[in-house]
Amino acid sequence: MQLAKKIRIYPTEEQVNVLWELSDKCRVVYNFALADRKDAYNKEKRYVKYTEQQNKLPDFKKRNPEYNVVYSKTLQGILKKLDSSYHSFFTHIKNGDKKARPPNFKGRNYLMTIPYNQSGFKIEDGIITFSHKVSNVPLSFEIGNLAEGLNVKQVEIVNDNPYKARGKFFLCIAYDVDIEDTYFDNGNYQAIDLGITKIVTAINTEGKFFEVKTPRPDNYWNPKINAAKSRKDHCIGVKKGSAKSRRFLRIARAVTKMSKKKANQVKDFQHKLSKTMVENTRANTIIVGDLDVKQMAQPKVKDGKKQKKTKQKKGLNRSTQGLGNLGRFVQFLTYKAEIIGKRIIRIDEKNTTKRCCYCGKKHDMPSWKRVMLCDCGNNIDRDRNSAINIMIRYLLQNALWTGYQQFVDNLRQYRLPDGIEVHTEAK
């Protein structure tokens, strides 16, 4: 397994100048490679692969010896990043994302991420040193014992606000961890439904629920951010291409800072919650619904027509799209579970919210409708209903009849109204 650490560094002014010089060389190579791909497609309808562009690097450096100041694998890493960006773009297109855009050219004020893959750096006595030939200024940074004993595979020098390098500098260290596969099916399972008002609604085979409300740091930060943006709109420099006033730039920095704080609070919460969940459950198998966030953020439908610009739609969209990536939370769960010998399994959760967990009848359940009301007498929170259906679906699909019967018995004992049987999807 490969994990990563993010370490803050404090380069001097001379070191920042070196980073800008390296970044400028990387940026030009990136733009040339991007232009090569665009020309090949526009003229020949041909896709250029990474290996083809990598093989052109030696000749490029012979014709342009000034690019020898950059470590050789760094330029290869830049080409890999471009290739990954295209793969991501094509994946979004394949999944029907109409807003997907191909990679763009980088301007001279953009500080590129500088990768060092497997070599070109040395860690010794708590100091990491990077190879370069720009000048005699060493790129050495103190990192203490944060990388001690790690099998480091790649290090990247990044700035969290790359435009004019206004942000903070970090080292992203990727390292390999040897983990033995100690997973075994102990007969205990936990099903998780990821939602809007509650980020997690989980149920185990004992029929006990675990629920966590979605944190809302945006309730604190959004009014401040909106007020700052409103002030910025009245500053000199709002129009594109015009000179930015000092007040405009000061407010823009404040907006960026507040937005980062909001995002960091959500990310920190997701890290802590995922660690708590995988370490405090007896289940070795955790089932997560493979959700569609775009579908969750659809507008309210009334009389067969989507309601545009409604308050309900705006609130739900902020809950799903603006309060932390739910897919990222599943990634946190996955790697933390793997470290301690547990397993995360994703299954299709289609209709788990719409289907009554007791009788199996399908209902129309738009995102704004929070309670399932069924003719059979079932009156249950929509997220709990979905978690139960996810558990039932997994147990039935894997023919775990003993676990299914135990789960149904526990539901019948603690949750089911009298005279109601839990459905099976085979019916």
mmCIF file with all atom_site columns, C-alpha atoms in Angstrom, residues 9 18 60 69 111 116 140 167 182 216 218 320 334 372 411 415 426:
data_model
loop_
_atom_site.group_PDB
_atom_site.id
_atom_site.type_symbol
_atom_site.label_atom_id
_atom_site.label_alt_id
_atom_site.label_comp_id
_atom_site.label_asym_id
_atom_site.label_entity_id
_atom_site.label_seq_id
_atom_site.pdbx_PDB_ins_code
_atom_site.Cartn_x
_atom_site.Cartn_y
_atom_site.Cartn_z
_atom_site.occupancy
_atom_site.B_iso_or_equiv
_atom_site.pdbx_formal_charge
_atom_site.auth_seq_id
_atom_site.auth_comp_id
_atom_site.auth_asym_id
_atom_site.auth_atom_id
_atom_site.pdbx_PDB_model_num
ATOM 1  C CA . ILE A 1 9   ? 8.329   23.793  4.499   1.00 0.00 ? 9   ILE A CA 1
ATOM 2  C CA . VAL A 1 18  ? 15.186  28.485  -7.666  1.00 0.00 ? 18  VAL A CA 1
ATOM 3  C CA . PHE A 1 60  ? 14.384  18.070  -26.809 1.00 0.00 ? 60  PHE A CA 1
ATOM 4  C CA . VAL A 1 69  ? 19.163  22.301  -15.046 1.00 0.00 ? 69  VAL A CA 1
ATOM 5  C CA . LEU A 1 111 ? 4.015   27.628  -10.045 1.00 0.00 ? 111 LEU A CA 1
ATOM 6  C CA . TYR A 1 116 ? 10.985  13.805  -7.799  1.00 0.00 ? 116 TYR A CA 1
ATOM 7  C CA . SER A 1 140 ? 17.438  21.693  1.496   1.00 0.00 ? 140 SER A CA 1
ATOM 8  C CA . GLY A 1 167 ? 0.068   29.989  -0.769  1.00 0.00 ? 167 GLY A CA 1
ATOM 9  C CA . THR A 1 182 ? -4.943  -10.592 7.762   1.00 0.00 ? 182 THR A CA 1
ATOM 10 C CA . ARG A 1 216 ? -21.734 22.255  8.768   1.00 0.00 ? 216 ARG A CA 1
ATOM 11 C CA . ASP A 1 218 ? -20.195 26.316  6.019   1.00 0.00 ? 218 ASP A CA 1
ATOM 12 C CA . THR A 1 320 ? -23.513 17.124  -1.252  1.00 0.00 ? 320 THR A CA 1
ATOM 13 C CA . THR A 1 334 ? -10.776 1.879   2.722   1.00 0.00 ? 334 THR A CA 1
ATOM 14 C CA . MET A 1 372 ? -40.170 6.644   4.148   1.00 0.00 ? 372 MET A CA 1
ATOM 15 C CA . LEU A 1 411 ? -34.608 -6.561  13.039  1.00 0.00 ? 411 LEU A CA 1
ATOM 16 C CA . ARG A 1 415 ? -37.181 -2.787  14.740  1.00 0.00 ? 415 ARG A CA 1
ATOM 17 C CA . ALA A 1 426 ? -35.780 -12.094 -5.243  1.00 0.00 ? 426 ALA A CA 1
#
